[in-house]
CSV table of C-alpha atoms in Angstrom, one decimal:
chain,number,residue,atom,x,y,z
V,666,MET,CA,0.4,0.0,-0.4
V,667,THR,CA,1.0,3.0,-1.1
V,668,LEU,CA,1.6,5.8,1.7
V,669,VAL,CA,0.7,10.1,1.2
V,670,ALA,CA,1.9,12.4,2.4
V,671,PRO,CA,0.3,14.8,4.4
V,672,VAL,CA,1.5,18.2,2.1
V,673,PRO,CA,2.1,17.3,-1.2
V,674,PHE,CA,5.4,17.1,-2.6
V,675,LEU,CA,4.9,19.3,-5.2
V,676,LEU,CA,2.8,21.8,-3.1
V,677,LYS,CA,6.5,22.0,-0.9
V,678,LEU,CA,8.1,23.0,-4.1
V,679,VAL,CA,5.8,25.4,-5.2
V,680,TYR,CA,6.0,27.4,-1.9
V,681,SER,CA,9.5,27.2,-1.5
V,682,GLY,CA,9.8,28.2,-4.7
V,683,PHE,CA,7.7,32.4,-4.3
V,684,MET,CA,9.5,32.0,-0.4
V,685,ALA,CA,13.2,32.4,-3.2
V,686,VAL,CA,11.6,34.9,-4.8
V,687,LEU,CA,9.9,36.8,-2.6
V,688,VAL,CA,12.8,37.1,0.0
V,689,PRO,CA,15.6,38.2,-1.7
V,690,VAL,CA,13.2,41.1,-3.5
V,691,TYR,CA,11.7,41.8,-0.9
V,692,TRP,CA,14.6,42.9,1.0
V,693,TYR,CA,15.8,44.5,-1.9
V,694,HIS,CA,13.2,47.5,-1.7
V,695,TYR,CA,11.6,47.1,1.8
V,696,GLY,CA,15.0,45.6,3.6
V,697,PRO,CA,15.4,43.8,6.9
V,698,THR,CA,12.7,45.3,8.6
V,699,ASN,CA,9.4,43.9,6.8
V,700,PHE,CA,9.7,40.9,7.6
V,701,LEU,CA,9.2,41.5,10.8
V,702,PHE,CA,4.8,42.6,9.8
V,703,PHE,CA,3.0,38.9,11.3
V,704,CYS,CA,2.4,37.8,7.5
V,705,ASP,CA,5.7,37.8,6.4
V,706,VAL,CA,6.7,35.9,9.8
V,707,ALA,CA,3.8,33.3,9.0
V,708,LEU,CA,5.5,33.0,5.3
V,709,PHE,CA,8.9,31.0,7.2
V,710,ILE,CA,6.0,29.7,10.2
V,711,PHE,CA,4.7,27.9,7.2
V,712,LEU,CA,8.6,27.3,5.0
V,713,VAL,CA,9.5,25.1,7.9
V,714,GLY,CA,6.3,23.5,8.7
V,715,ILE,CA,5.5,22.2,5.4
V,716,TRP,CA,8.8,20.9,5.2
V,717,ARG,CA,9.2,19.3,8.4
V,718,GLU,CA,5.5,18.3,8.2
V,719,ASP,CA,5.1,19.5,12.2
V,720,ARG,CA,1.4,20.6,13.2
V,721,LEU,CA,2.1,23.1,15.6
V,722,LEU,CA,4.2,25.5,13.0
V,723,VAL,CA,1.5,25.0,11.2
V,724,SER,CA,-1.3,25.7,14.0
V,725,ILE,CA,0.8,28.5,15.3
V,726,ALA,CA,1.2,30.4,11.7
V,727,THR,CA,-2.3,29.6,10.8
V,728,VAL,CA,-4.6,31.2,14.4
V,729,GLY,CA,-2.2,33.5,14.0
V,730,ILE,CA,-2.8,35.3,9.9
V,731,LEU,CA,-6.6,33.7,10.0
V,732,GLY,CA,-8.4,36.7,11.1
V,733,THR,CA,-5.6,39.2,9.3
V,734,GLN,CA,-5.7,37.7,6.3
V,735,THR,CA,-9.4,37.6,6.2
V,736,LEU,CA,-9.8,40.8,6.3
V,737,TRP,CA,-7.4,41.4,3.8
V,738,VAL,CA,-9.4,40.0,1.4
V,739,MET,CA,-12.4,42.1,2.5
V,740,ASP,CA,-11.1,45.3,2.1
V,741,PHE,CA,-9.4,44.0,-1.5
V,742,LEU,CA,-11.9,43.3,-2.7
V,743,GLY,CA,-13.1,46.4,-1.8
V,744,GLN,CA,-11.1,48.5,-2.7
V,745,LEU,CA,-11.5,47.7,-6.0
V,746,ALA,CA,-15.1,47.5,-6.1
V,747,GLY,CA,-14.3,51.6,-4.8
V,748,LEU,CA,-14.6,51.0,-1.0
V,749,SER,CA,-12.1,50.9,1.5
V,750,ILE,CA,-13.1,48.7,4.7
V,751,THR,CA,-10.1,49.2,6.7
V,752,GLY,CA,-7.3,51.5,4.4
V,753,MET,CA,-5.1,48.6,4.7
V,754,THR,CA,-4.2,47.1,1.5
V,755,ALA,CA,-4.1,51.1,0.0
V,756,TYR,CA,0.0,50.3,-0.8
V,757,MET,CA,-1.7,47.7,-3.4
V,758,PHE,CA,-3.0,50.2,-6.2
V,759,GLU,CA,-0.4,52.6,-5.8
V,760,ALA,CA,1.7,53.7,-8.6
V,761,GLN,CA,5.1,54.3,-7.0
V,762,ARG,CA,5.0,50.6,-6.7
V,763,PRO,CA,6.3,48.0,-9.4
V,764,LEU,CA,3.4,46.5,-10.4
V,765,TYR,CA,5.7,42.7,-9.8
V,766,LEU,CA,5.6,43.8,-6.6
V,767,ARG,CA,2.3,44.1,-6.1
V,768,GLY,CA,2.3,41.2,-7.6
V,769,LEU,CA,3.8,38.9,-5.1
V,770,SER,CA,1.7,40.5,-2.4
V,771,LEU,CA,-1.1,38.4,-3.6
V,772,PHE,CA,0.0,36.0,-1.3
V,773,HIS,CA,-1.8,37.7,1.5
V,774,GLY,CA,-5.4,36.2,-0.8
V,775,TRP,CA,-4.5,32.9,-0.9
V,776,LEU,CA,-1.9,32.7,2.4
V,777,PRO,CA,-4.6,31.7,4.7
V,778,PHE,CA,-6.6,29.5,2.8
V,779,LEU,CA,-2.8,27.2,2.7
V,780,GLY,CA,-2.9,27.2,6.2
V,781,LEU,CA,-6.3,26.0,7.1
V,782,PHE,CA,-5.7,23.5,4.3
V,783,LEU,CA,-2.1,22.3,5.9
V,784,VAL,CA,-4.1,22.4,9.4
V,785,TRP,CA,-6.8,20.2,7.9
V,786,ARG,CA,-3.7,18.0,7.1
V,787,LEU,CA,-2.2,18.2,9.8
V,788,GLY,CA,-4.5,18.8,12.6
V,789,TYR,CA,-4.5,21.2,14.6
V,790,ASP,CA,-2.3,22.0,18.0
V,791,ARG,CA,-3.7,23.8,20.5
V,792,ARG,CA,-0.7,25.7,21.5
V,793,ALA,CA,-0.9,27.3,18.6
V,794,PHE,CA,-3.0,29.6,20.4
V,795,TRP,CA,-0.8,31.1,23.2
V,796,ALA,CA,2.8,30.4,21.0
V,797,TRP,CA,1.8,33.2,18.4
V,798,THR,CA,0.0,35.8,21.0
V,799,CYS,CA,3.7,35.5,22.2
V,800,ILE,CA,5.2,35.5,19.1
V,801,ALA,CA,3.1,38.8,18.8
V,802,TRP,CA,3.3,41.0,21.9
V,803,ALA,CA,6.9,40.8,20.5
V,804,LEU,CA,6.7,40.8,17.4
V,805,ILE,CA,4.7,44.8,18.8
V,806,LEU,CA,7.2,45.2,21.8
V,807,VAL,CA,10.3,45.1,18.7
V,808,CYS,CA,8.0,47.7,16.0
V,809,TYR,CA,7.1,50.2,18.8
V,810,PHE,CA,10.5,50.7,20.1
V,811,PHE,CA,12.9,50.7,16.9
V,812,ILE,CA,11.5,50.6,13.6
V,813,PRO,CA,10.1,54.7,12.3
V,814,GLY,CA,6.2,55.2,12.8
V,815,PRO,CA,4.7,56.5,10.8
V,816,THR,CA,5.8,59.6,7.6
V,817,PRO,CA,4.1,62.1,4.6
V,818,VAL,CA,7.6,61.5,3.3
V,819,ARG,CA,8.4,57.7,3.2
V,820,GLY,CA,8.9,56.0,-0.7
V,821,ILE,CA,7.4,52.1,-0.4
V,822,LYS,CA,9.9,51.8,2.2
V,823,PRO,CA,7.8,49.7,5.3
V,824,VAL,CA,6.6,51.8,8.6
V,825,ASN,CA,4.5,51.3,10.9
V,826,ILE,CA,5.0,48.2,11.1
V,827,ASN,CA,2.2,46.0,12.6
V,828,TYR,CA,0.3,48.9,12.6
V,829,VAL,CA,1.2,50.2,16.0
V,830,TYR,CA,1.1,53.6,15.9
V,831,GLY,CA,-2.3,53.8,14.4
V,832,PHE,CA,-4.0,52.6,11.1
V,833,SER,CA,-2.1,54.8,8.9
V,834,ALA,CA,1.5,55.1,7.2
V,835,ASP,CA,1.5,59.4,6.5
V,836,VAL,CA,0.0,59.8,10.8
V,837,ALA,CA,0.0,58.4,13.9
V,838,GLN,CA,-3.2,57.9,15.6
V,839,SER,CA,-4.0,60.9,18.1
V,840,TRP,CA,-7.0,59.1,20.1
V,841,MET,CA,-5.2,58.1,23.2
V,842,PRO,CA,-1.8,58.2,24.3
V,843,GLY,CA,0.9,56.1,22.5
V,844,PHE,CA,1.6,53.8,25.4
V,845,VAL,CA,-2.8,53.1,25.2
V,846,TRP,CA,-3.4,52.1,22.0
V,847,LEU,CA,0.3,49.3,22.1
V,848,ALA,CA,-1.6,48.0,25.0
V,849,LEU,CA,-5.1,47.7,23.8
V,850,GLU,CA,-3.1,46.7,20.8
V,851,MET,CA,-2.0,43.9,22.5
V,852,ILE,CA,-5.5,43.1,23.9
V,853,ALA,CA,-7.7,43.6,20.6
V,854,LEU,CA,-5.7,41.1,18.7
V,855,PRO,CA,-4.9,37.3,21.1
V,856,LEU,CA,-9.1,39.0,21.9
V,857,LEU,CA,-10.6,39.7,18.6
V,858,LEU,CA,-8.8,37.8,15.9
V,859,TYR,CA,-5.8,35.2,16.9
V,860,PHE,CA,-9.1,33.5,20.1
V,861,PRO,CA,-11.6,33.3,17.4
V,862,ALA,CA,-8.9,31.7,15.0
V,863,HIS,CA,-8.1,29.2,17.3
V,864,LEU,CA,-12.0,28.9,18.7
V,865,LEU,CA,-12.6,27.7,14.2
V,866,LEU,CA,-9.1,25.1,14.0
V,867,ARG,CA,-10.5,23.3,17.4
V,868,SER,CA,-12.9,23.0,15.8
V,869,SER,CA,-13.7,18.6,15.8
V,870,TRP,CA,-12.4,19.2,11.8
V,871,PHE,CA,-9.0,20.5,12.1
V,872,ARG,CA,-8.4,18.9,15.5
V,873,ARG,CA,-6.9,15.1,14.2
V,874,GLY,CA,-6.7,16.1,10.7
V,875,SER,CA,-7.9,14.5,7.1
V,876,ARG,CA,-5.6,11.8,8.3
V,877,GLY,CA,-7.4,10.8,11.9
V,878,ARG,CA,-4.0,11.0,13.4
V,879,PRO,CA,-5.1,11.3,17.6
V,880,ILE,CA,-3.2,14.7,18.7
V,881,PRO,CA,-1.5,15.3,21.8
V,882,ILE,CA,-2.4,18.3,24.2
């Protein structure tokens, strides 16, 4: 009897090829700090998780990006229809960014579906929620204290990474003190995005994986 791998080998090759293109292109245009975005960190976690067929790593990346990338997809479709929902995909329509660069950013659209597929194949590890929450908190603090904040003159270099100064890349939010915004973000992301994703992924449809293997908890 032939055993079928949980993660198809062709998927591993295609994903690795995509990363082999994206990483140097992003590094050249955006610089290394761009890889502090939640979605970019998830890309690397997926890369290792796919090759190792590691349930925990795949679960961590999926629970971390499912909510945010779903919002990205909604906003992108809204922008195409002339309606900005969150504004997070406005950069996809900036003429100053090369078309191929914006094309690479379309990974935001398929990444959540890839995560769902991988968790369906491998199963969901419940430790992922707290693991990603800790990763996200660490990234938020690094971006707040070490990455430039919003500025009207920014070109395409990343600023205000992970929205630690508000939703705009041009000006910091002025609704509340900066440290209050930071604290609210650290509370709101796990509560409003990561935990709902965790509840979905721990459902019976994902928990054991498509191959029905028991999962240690």
